[in-house]
Short mmCIF file of C-alpha atoms in Angstrom, two decimals:
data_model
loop_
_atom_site.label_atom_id
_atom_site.label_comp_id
_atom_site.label_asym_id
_atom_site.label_seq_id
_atom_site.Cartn_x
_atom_site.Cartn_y
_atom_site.Cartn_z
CA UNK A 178 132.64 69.55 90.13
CA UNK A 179 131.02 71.85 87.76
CA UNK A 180 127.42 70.88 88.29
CA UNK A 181 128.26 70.66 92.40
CA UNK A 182 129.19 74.43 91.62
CA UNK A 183 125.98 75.08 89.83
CA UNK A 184 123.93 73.77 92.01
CA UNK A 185 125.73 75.26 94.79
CA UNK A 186 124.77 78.70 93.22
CA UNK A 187 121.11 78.27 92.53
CA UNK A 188 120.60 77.03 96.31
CA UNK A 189 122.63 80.16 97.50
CA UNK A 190 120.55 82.56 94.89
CA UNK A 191 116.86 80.91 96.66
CA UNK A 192 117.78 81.33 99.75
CA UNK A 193 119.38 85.05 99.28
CA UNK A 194 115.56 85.50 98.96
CA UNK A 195 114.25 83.55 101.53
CA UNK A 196 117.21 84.64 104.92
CA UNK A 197 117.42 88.15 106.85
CA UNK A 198 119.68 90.32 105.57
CA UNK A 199 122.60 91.26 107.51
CA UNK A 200 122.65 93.52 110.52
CA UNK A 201 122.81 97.25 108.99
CA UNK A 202 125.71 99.53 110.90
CA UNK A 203 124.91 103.02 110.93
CA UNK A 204 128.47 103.63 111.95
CA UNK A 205 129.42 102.16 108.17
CA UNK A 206 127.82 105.49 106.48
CA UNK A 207 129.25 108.57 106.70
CA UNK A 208 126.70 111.57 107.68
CA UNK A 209 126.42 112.82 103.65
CA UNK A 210 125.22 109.44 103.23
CA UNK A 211 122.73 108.99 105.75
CA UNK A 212 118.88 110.16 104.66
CA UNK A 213 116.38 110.49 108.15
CA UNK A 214 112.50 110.55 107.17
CA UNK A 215 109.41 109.69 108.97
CA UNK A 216 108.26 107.47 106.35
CA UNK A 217 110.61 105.28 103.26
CA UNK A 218 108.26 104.40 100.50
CA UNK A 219 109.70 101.37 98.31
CA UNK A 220 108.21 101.74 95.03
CA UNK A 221 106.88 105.14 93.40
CA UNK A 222 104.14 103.43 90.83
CA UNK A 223 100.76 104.39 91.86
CA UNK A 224 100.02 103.53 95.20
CA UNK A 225 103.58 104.61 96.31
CA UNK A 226 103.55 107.87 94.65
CA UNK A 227 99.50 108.61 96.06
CA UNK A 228 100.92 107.45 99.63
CA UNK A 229 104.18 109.84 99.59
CA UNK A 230 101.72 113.04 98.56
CA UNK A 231 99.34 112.03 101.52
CA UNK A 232 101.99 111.65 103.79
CA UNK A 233 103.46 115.12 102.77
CA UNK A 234 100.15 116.72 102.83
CA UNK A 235 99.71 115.38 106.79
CA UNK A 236 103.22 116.86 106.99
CA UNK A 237 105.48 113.79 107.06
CA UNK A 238 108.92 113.38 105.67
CA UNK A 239 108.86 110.70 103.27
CA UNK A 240 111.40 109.31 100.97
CA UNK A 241 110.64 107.13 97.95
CA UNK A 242 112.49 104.80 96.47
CA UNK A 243 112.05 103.90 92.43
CA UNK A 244 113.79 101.45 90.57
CA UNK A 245 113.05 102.81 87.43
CA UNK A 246 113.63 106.61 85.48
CA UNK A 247 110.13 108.05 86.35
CA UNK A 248 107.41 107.75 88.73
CA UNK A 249 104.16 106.28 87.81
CA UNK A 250 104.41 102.23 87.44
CA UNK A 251 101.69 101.38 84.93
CA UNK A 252 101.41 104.43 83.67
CA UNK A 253 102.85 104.69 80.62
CA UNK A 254 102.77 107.75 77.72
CA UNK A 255 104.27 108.10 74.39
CA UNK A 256 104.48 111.41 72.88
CA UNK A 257 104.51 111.51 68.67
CA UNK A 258 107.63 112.83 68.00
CA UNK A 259 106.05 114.03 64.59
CA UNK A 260 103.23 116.20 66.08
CA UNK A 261 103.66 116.25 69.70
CA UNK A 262 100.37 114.12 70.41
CA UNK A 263 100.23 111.73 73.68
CA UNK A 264 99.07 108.21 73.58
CA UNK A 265 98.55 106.84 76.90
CA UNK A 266 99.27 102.83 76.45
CA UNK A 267 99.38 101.90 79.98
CA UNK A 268 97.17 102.79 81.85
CA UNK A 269 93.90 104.38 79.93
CA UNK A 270 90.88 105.11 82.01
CA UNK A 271 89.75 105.82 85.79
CA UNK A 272 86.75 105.46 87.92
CA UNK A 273 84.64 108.49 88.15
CA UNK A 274 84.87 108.42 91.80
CA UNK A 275 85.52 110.84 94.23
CA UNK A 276 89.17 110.10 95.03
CA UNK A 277 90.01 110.41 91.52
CA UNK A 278 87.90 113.54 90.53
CA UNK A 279 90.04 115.39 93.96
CA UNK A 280 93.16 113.64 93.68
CA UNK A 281 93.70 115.19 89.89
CA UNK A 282 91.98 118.39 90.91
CA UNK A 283 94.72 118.84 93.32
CA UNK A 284 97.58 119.26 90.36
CA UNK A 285 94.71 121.28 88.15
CA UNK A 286 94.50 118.30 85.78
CA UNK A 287 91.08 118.09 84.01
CA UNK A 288 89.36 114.95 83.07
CA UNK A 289 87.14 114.13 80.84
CA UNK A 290 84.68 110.86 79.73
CA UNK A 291 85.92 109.22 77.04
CA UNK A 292 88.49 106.26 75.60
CA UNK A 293 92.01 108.27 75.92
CA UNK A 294 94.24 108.14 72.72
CA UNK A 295 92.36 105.15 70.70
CA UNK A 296 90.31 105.96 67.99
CA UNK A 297 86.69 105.20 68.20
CA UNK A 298 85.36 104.66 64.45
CA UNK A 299 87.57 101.77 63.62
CA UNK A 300 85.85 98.73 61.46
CA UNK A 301 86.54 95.56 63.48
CA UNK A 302 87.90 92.48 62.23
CA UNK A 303 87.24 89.95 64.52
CA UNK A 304 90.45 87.38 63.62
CA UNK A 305 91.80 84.44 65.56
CA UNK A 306 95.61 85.31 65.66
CA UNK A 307 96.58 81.71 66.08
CA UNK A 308 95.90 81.34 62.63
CA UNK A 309 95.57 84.83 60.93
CA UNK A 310 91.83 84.16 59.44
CA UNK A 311 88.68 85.78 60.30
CA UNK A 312 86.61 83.76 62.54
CA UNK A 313 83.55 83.48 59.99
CA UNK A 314 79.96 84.03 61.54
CA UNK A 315 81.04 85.93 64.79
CA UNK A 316 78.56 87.82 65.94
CA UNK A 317 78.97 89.37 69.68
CA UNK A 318 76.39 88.86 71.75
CA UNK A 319 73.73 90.30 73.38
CA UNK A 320 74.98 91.14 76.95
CA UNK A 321 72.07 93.01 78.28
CA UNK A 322 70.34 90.22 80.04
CA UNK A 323 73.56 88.28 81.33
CA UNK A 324 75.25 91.78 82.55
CA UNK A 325 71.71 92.12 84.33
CA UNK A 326 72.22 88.47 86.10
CA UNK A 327 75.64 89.54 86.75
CA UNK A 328 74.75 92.66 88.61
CA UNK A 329 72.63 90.72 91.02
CA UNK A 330 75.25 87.99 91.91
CA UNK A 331 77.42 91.64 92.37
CA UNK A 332 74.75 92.64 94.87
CA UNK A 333 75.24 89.33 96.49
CA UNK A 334 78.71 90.50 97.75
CA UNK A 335 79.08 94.57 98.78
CA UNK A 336 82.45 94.03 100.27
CA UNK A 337 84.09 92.95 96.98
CA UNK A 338 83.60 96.86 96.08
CA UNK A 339 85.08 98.73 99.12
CA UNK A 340 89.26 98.65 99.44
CA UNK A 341 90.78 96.14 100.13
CA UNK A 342 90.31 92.36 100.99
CA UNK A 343 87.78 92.50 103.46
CA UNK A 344 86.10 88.87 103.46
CA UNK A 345 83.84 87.10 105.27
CA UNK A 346 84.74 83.99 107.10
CA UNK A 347 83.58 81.52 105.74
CA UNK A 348 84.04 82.86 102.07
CA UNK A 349 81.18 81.97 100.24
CA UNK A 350 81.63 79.00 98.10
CA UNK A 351 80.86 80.65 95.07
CA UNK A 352 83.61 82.99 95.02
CA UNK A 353 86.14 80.27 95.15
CA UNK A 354 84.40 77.96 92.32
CA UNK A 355 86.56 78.87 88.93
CA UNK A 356 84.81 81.34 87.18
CA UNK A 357 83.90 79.38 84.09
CA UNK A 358 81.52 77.23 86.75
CA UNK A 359 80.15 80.36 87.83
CA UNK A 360 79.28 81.03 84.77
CA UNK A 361 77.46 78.48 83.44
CA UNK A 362 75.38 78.01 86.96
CA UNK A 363 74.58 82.11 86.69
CA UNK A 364 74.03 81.66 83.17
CA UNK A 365 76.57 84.49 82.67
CA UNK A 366 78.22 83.69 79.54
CA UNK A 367 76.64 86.60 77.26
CA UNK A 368 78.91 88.98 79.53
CA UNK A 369 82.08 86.84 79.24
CA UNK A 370 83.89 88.17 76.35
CA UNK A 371 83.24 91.84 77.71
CA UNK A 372 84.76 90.98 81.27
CA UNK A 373 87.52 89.43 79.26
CA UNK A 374 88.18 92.29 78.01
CA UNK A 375 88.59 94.68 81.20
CA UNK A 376 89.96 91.83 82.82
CA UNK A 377 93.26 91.71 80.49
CA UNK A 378 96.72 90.01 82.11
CA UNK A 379 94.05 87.65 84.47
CA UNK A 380 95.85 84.63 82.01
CA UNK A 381 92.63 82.18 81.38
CA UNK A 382 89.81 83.72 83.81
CA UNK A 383 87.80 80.92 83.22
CA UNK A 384 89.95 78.83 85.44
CA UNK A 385 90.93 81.38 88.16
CA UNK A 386 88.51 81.51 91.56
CA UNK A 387 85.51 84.06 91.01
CA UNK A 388 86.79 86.06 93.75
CA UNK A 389 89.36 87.24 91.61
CA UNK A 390 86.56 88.53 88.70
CA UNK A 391 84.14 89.89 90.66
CA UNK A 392 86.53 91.60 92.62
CA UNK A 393 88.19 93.12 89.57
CA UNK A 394 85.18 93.59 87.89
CA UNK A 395 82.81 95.05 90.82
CA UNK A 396 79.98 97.30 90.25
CA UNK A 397 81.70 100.74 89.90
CA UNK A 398 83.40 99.01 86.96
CA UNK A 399 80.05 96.99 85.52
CA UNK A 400 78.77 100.79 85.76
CA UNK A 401 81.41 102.42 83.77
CA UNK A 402 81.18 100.16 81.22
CA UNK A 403 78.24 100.44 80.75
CA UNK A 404 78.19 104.67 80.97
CA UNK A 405 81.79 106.42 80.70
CA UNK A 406 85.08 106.30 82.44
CA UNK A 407 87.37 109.48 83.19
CA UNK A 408 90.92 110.37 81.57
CA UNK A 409 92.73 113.25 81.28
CA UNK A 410 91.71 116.21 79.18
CA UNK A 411 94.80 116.79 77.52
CA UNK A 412 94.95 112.67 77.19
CA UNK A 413 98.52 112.69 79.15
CA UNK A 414 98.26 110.14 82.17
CA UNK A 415 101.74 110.62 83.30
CA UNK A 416 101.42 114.45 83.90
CA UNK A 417 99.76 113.62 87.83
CA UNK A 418 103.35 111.74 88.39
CA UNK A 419 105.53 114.45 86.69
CA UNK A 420 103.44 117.04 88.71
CA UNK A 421 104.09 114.79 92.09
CA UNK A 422 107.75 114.00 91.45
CA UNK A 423 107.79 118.10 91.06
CA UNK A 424 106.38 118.45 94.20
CA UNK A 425 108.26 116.06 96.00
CA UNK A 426 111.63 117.11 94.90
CA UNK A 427 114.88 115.52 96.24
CA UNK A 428 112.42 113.12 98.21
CA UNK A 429 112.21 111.11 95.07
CA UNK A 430 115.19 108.56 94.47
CA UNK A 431 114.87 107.33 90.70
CA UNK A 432 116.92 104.18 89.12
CA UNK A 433 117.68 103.20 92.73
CA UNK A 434 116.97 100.23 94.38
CA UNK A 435 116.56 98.11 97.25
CA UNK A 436 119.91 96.32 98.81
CA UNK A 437 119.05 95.61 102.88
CA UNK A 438 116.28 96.35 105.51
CA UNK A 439 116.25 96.33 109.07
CA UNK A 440 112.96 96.93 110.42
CA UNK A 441 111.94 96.26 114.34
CA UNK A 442 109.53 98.29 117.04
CA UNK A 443 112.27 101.51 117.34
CA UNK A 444 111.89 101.98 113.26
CA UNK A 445 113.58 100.92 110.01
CA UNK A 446 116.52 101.05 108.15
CA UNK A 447 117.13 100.98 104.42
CA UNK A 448 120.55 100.75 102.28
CA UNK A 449 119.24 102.10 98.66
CA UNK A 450 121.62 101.96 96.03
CA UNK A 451 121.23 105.20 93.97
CA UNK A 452 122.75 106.70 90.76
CA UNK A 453 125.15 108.47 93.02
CA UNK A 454 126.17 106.35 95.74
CA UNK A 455 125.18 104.05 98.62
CA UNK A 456 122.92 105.73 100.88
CA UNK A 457 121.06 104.11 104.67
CA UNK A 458 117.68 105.93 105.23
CA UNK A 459 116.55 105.88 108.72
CA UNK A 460 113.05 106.09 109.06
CA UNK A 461 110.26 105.91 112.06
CA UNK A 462 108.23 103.46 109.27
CA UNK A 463 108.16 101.68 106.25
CA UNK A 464 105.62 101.84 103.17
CA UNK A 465 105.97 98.95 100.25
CA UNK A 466 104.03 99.49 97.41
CA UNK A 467 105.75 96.85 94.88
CA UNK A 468 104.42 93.76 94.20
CA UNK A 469 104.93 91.38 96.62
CA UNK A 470 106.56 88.40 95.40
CA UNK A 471 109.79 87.10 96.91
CA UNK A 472 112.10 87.71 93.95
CA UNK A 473 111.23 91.10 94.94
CA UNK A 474 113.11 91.07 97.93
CA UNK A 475 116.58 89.80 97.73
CA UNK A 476 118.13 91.61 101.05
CA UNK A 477 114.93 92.54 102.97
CA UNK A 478 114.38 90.98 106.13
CA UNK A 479 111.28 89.57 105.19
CA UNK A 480 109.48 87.87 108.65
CA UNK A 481 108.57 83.54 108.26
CA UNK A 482 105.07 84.67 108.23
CA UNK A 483 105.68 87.39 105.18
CA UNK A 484 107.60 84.82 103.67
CA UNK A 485 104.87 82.21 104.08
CA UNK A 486 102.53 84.50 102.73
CA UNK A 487 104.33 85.84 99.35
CA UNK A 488 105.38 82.05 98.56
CA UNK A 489 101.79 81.56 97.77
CA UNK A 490 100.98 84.70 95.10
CA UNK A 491 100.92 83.41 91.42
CA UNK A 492 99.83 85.78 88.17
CA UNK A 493 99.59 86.59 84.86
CA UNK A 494 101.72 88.21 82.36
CA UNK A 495 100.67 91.24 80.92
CA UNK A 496 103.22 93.57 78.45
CA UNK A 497 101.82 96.79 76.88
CA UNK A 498 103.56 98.86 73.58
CA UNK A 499 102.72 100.69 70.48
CA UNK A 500 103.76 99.67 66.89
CA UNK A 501 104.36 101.13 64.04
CA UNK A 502 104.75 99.92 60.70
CA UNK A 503 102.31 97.11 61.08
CA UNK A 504 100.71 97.22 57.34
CA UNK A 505 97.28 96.82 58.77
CA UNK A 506 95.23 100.07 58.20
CA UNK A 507 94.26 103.10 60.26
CA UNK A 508 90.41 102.48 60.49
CA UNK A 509 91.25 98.88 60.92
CA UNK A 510 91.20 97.35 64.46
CA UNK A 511 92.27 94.17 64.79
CA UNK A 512 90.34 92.19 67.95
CA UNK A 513 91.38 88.47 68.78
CA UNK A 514 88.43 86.13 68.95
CA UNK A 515 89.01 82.58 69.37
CA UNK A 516 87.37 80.31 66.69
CA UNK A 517 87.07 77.16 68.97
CA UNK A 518 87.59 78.56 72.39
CA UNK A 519 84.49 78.55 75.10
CA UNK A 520 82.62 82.21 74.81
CA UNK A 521 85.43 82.71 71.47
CA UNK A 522 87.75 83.90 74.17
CA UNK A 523 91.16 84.75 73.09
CA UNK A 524 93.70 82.40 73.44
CA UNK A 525 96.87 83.36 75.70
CA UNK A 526 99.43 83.68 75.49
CA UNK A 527 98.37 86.08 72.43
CA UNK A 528 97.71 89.39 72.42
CA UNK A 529 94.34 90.58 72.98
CA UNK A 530 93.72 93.11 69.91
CA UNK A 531 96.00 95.78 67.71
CA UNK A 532 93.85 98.86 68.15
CA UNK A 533 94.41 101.85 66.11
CA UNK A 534 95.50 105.44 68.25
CA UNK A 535 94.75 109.15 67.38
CA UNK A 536 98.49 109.40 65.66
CA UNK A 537 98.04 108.16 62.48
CA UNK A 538 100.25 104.76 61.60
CA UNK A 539 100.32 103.84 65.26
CA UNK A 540 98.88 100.81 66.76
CA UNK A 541 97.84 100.02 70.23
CA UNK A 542 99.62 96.80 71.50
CA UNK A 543 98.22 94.74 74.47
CA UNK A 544 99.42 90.92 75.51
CA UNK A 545 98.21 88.63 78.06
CA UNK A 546 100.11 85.19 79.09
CA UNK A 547 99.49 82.67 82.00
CA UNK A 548 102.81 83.36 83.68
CA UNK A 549 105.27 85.50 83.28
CA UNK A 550 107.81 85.24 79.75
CA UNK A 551 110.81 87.19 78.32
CA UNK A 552 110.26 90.47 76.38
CA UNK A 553 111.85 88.97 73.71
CA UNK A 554 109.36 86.37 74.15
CA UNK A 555 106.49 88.49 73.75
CA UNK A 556 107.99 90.87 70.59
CA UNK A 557 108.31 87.62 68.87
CA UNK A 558 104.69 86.42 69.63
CA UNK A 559 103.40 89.85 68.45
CA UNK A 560 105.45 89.72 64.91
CA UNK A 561 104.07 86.09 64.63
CA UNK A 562 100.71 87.12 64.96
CA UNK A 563 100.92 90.03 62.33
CA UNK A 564 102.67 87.66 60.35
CA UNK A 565 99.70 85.26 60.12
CA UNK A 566 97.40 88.25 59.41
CA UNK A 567 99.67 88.33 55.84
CA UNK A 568 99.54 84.81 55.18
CA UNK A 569 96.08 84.03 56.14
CA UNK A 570 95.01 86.28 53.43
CA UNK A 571 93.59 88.68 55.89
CA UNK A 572 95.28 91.92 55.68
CA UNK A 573 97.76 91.77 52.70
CA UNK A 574 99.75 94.73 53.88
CA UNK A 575 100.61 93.44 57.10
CA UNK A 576 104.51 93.36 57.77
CA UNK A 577 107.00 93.24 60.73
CA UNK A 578 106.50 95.99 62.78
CA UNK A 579 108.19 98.77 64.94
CA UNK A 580 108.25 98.42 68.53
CA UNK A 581 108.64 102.23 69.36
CA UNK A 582 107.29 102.10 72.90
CA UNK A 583 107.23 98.60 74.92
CA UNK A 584 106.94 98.04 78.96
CA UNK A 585 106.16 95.08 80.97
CA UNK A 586 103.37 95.07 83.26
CA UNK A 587 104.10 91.41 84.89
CA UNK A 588 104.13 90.04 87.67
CA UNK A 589 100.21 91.04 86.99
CA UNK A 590 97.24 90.18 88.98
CA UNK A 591 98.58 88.33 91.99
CA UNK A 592 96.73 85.77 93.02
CA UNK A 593 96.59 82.90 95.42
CA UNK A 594 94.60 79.04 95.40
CA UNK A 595 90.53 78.82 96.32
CA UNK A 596 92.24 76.39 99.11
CA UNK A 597 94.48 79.60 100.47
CA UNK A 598 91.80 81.91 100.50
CA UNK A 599 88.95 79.52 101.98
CA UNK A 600 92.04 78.93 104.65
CA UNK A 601 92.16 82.41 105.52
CA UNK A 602 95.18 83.61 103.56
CA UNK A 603 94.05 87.20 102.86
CA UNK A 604 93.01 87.68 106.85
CA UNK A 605 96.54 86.70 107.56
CA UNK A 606 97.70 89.38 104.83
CA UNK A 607 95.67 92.33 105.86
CA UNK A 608 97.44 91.39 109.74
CA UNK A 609 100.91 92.11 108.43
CA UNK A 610 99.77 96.01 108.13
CA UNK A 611 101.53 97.73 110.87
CA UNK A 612 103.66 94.78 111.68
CA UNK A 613 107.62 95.55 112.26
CA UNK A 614 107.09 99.52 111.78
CA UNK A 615 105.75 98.05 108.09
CA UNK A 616 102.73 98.99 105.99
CA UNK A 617 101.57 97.32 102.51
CA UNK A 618 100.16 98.89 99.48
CA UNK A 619 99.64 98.19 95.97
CA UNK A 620 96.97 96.30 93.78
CA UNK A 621 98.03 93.14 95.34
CA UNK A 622 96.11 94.29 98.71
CA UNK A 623 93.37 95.77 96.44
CA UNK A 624 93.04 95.09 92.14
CA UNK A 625 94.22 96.79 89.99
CA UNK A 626 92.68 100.17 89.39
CA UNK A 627 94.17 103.68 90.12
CA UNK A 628 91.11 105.07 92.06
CA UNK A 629 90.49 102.05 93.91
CA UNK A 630 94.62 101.47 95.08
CA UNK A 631 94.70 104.90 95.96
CA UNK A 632 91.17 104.43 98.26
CA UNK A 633 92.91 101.73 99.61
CA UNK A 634 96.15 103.09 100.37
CA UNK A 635 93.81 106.29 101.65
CA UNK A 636 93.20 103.99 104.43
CA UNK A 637 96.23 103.58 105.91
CA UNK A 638 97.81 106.84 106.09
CA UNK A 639 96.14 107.92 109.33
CA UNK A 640 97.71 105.08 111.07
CA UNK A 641 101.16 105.73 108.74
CA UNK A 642 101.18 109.60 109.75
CA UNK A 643 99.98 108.73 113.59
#
């Protein structure tokens, strides 16, 4: 009887996922409890927050609807109690691009070039963290000549740098080959560990279609790397979302989320559970900006054809934090370099390197898995690996560190089969925009990349606001 009742509740907890939700009543909510907009936004990270601002600026009610305390998503900054300084450990660096430069003009935020809140004069010790030791005889290599092939297979494919997924039909075979095959026929490996490295949370990108890479890595990218990206001035990435939740005022809905849609032709309804109460927001049309996987929407009335769609999206895991305590010196960063891996790629799950920050004692934390684990998980992985560093005979001083900032990036870098895509899945994806009063956002419909989500979500505002 037990397991009947088990199994009883998992098949009732799938298919609360999978079935409409039920018919929403405005008669149920009483009028204090019943928000009207032109526009709902579900999810205030960076493509939501970008969309509700452009909305308002075309003079649109919006409402936006954030499960968690602040606006921003990946965004993520830690001020040092001790001396007030910010360390951005989310998200770092933009494009210098047009929509960034105007988009941060517009709250008087200057940018600058340069690497944010890590420090730049560090002595590298290039360790495998499976095992703690130094991988003797490492020696990065020469990228000049394989970034130059890789520039000219980036020519090859213009689309791959404007928003959004805009693909040819038939997709060229080589975007669909994994990416390790790429690059041995390109003879592109010189420039793997580099991509690696921009290309964090991807899981194992030798194995994942090209698409996905060259996408990601396009040529705005290949050219910042190889001159200077933008941050902020006063190296405080969150201030453009404190700024916009400022502006937006009682639009915002923090630590509230999602319960039921209804959405047809006449417009959409939302139940939101907030901090204070239960609320239904009627609006002419609906933005979602969160990542679209169906564990994401338990009580949405998600079409067969969305459903379909979602089913198909796997990714990577990807947790960001800063430690303290660690034992391993200031000037000291720690990179993770695989001592039998192809191109001495780090393994995952592991975290990529422990990079020292402009507040003294504080360490720069960055893990990639395959798939998504537990935060406790990935803590425990990180002590491990610090561990080793001890009793490899690396760093002597290492010990257990502080985890005194921590957030979870994952579900990162959605992603679908070279099958799906060759079969058309991201023509069927872009066709959902519009569909049911319904719009999509996010890096899902894009990569991810602040300037570049925002140029994509850019794009659909006229026919939001119309």
């Amino acid at each position: 009887m037990l397991s009947f009742l088990i199994l009883l509740s998992v098949f009732l907890t799938r298919q609360a996922a999978a079935l409409p939700s039920p018919s929403i009543n405005v008669a149920d909510y009483g009028p204090s409890s019943i928000i009207r907009r032109d526009v709902c936004i579900i999810g205030g990270g960076s493509s939501g927050t970008y969309a509700a601002i452009g909305l308002r600026d075309k003079g649109k009610s919006v409402a936006v609807i954030e499960k968690q305390s602040v606006l921003g998503g990946h965004t993520n900054t830690y001020t040092d109690p001790n001396n007030g300084t910010k360390v951005d450990y989310g998200v770092v660096v933009f494009g210098n691009t047009s929509i960034v430069t105007s988009y941060f003009g517009r709250f008087d935020i200057p940018l600058t070039s340069g690497t944010g809140s890590f420090a730049t004069n560090a002595t590298i010790y290039n360790v495998d963290l499976r095992t703690g030791k130094i991988v003797p005889g490492y020696v990065a290599e020469n990228s000049t000549a394989a970034f130059t092939a890789y520039a000219a297979q980036l020519a090859r494919y213009t689309y791959l740098s404007k928003p959004g997924w805009n693909l040819p039909d038939p997709v060229p075979a080589d975007l669909l080959m994994p990416f390790g095959d790429f690059v041995r026929q390109y003879e592109l490996g010189a420039a793997v560990q580099i991509i690696n490295q921009y290309a964090q949370g991807f899981g194992d990108i030798l194995t994942i279609p090209t698409l996905y890479v060259l996408k990601y890595f396009n040529r705005p990218v290949l050219v910042g790397a190889q001159t200077a990206f933008l941050t902020t001035a006063r190296r405080d990435n969150s201030e453009i979302y404190e700024k916009a939740k400022a502006e937006l005022g009682k639009d915002v809905f923090l630590n509230s989320t999602v319960l039921a849609t209804s959405r047809n032709a006449n417009g959409v309804r939302i139940v939101v559970k907030t901090p204070q109460r239960v609320k239904l927001i009627l609006a002419k049309k609906l933005l979602i900006s969160i990542p679209p996987k169906l564990s994401n929407f338990r009580g949405f009335d998600l079409s067969t054809t969305e459903q379909g769609l979602f089913s198909q999206f796997s990714n990577g895991g990807y947790y960001t934090g800063l430690l303290r305590n660690t034992g391993i010196p200031d000037n000291i960063l720690v990179n993770n370099i695989g001592a039998d891996t192809p191109y001495n790629l780090p393994a995952v799950p592991g975290s990529y390197a422990f990079s020292p920050t402009l507040v003294p004692g504080l360490k720069d934390l960055k893990v990639g898995t395959p798939s998504a684990i537990s935060d406790a998980e990935v803590k425990a992985l990180v002590v491990a690996e610090i561990e080793r560093l001890k009793t490899a005979g690396t760093i002597m001083t290492a010990t257990t560190p502080e985890f005194v900032a921590y957030n979870s990036h994952t579900p990162y870098e959605l992603r679908v089969s070279a099958d799906a895509i060759q079969a058309g899945f991201y023509k069927n994806l872009n066709a959902l925009q519009g569909h049911k009063n319904t719009w999509w956002t996010g890096a899902a419909f894009d990569k991810h990349a602040s300037g570049e989500i925002w140029a994509f979500t850019a794009t659909l505002l006229p026919d939001i606001a119309a």
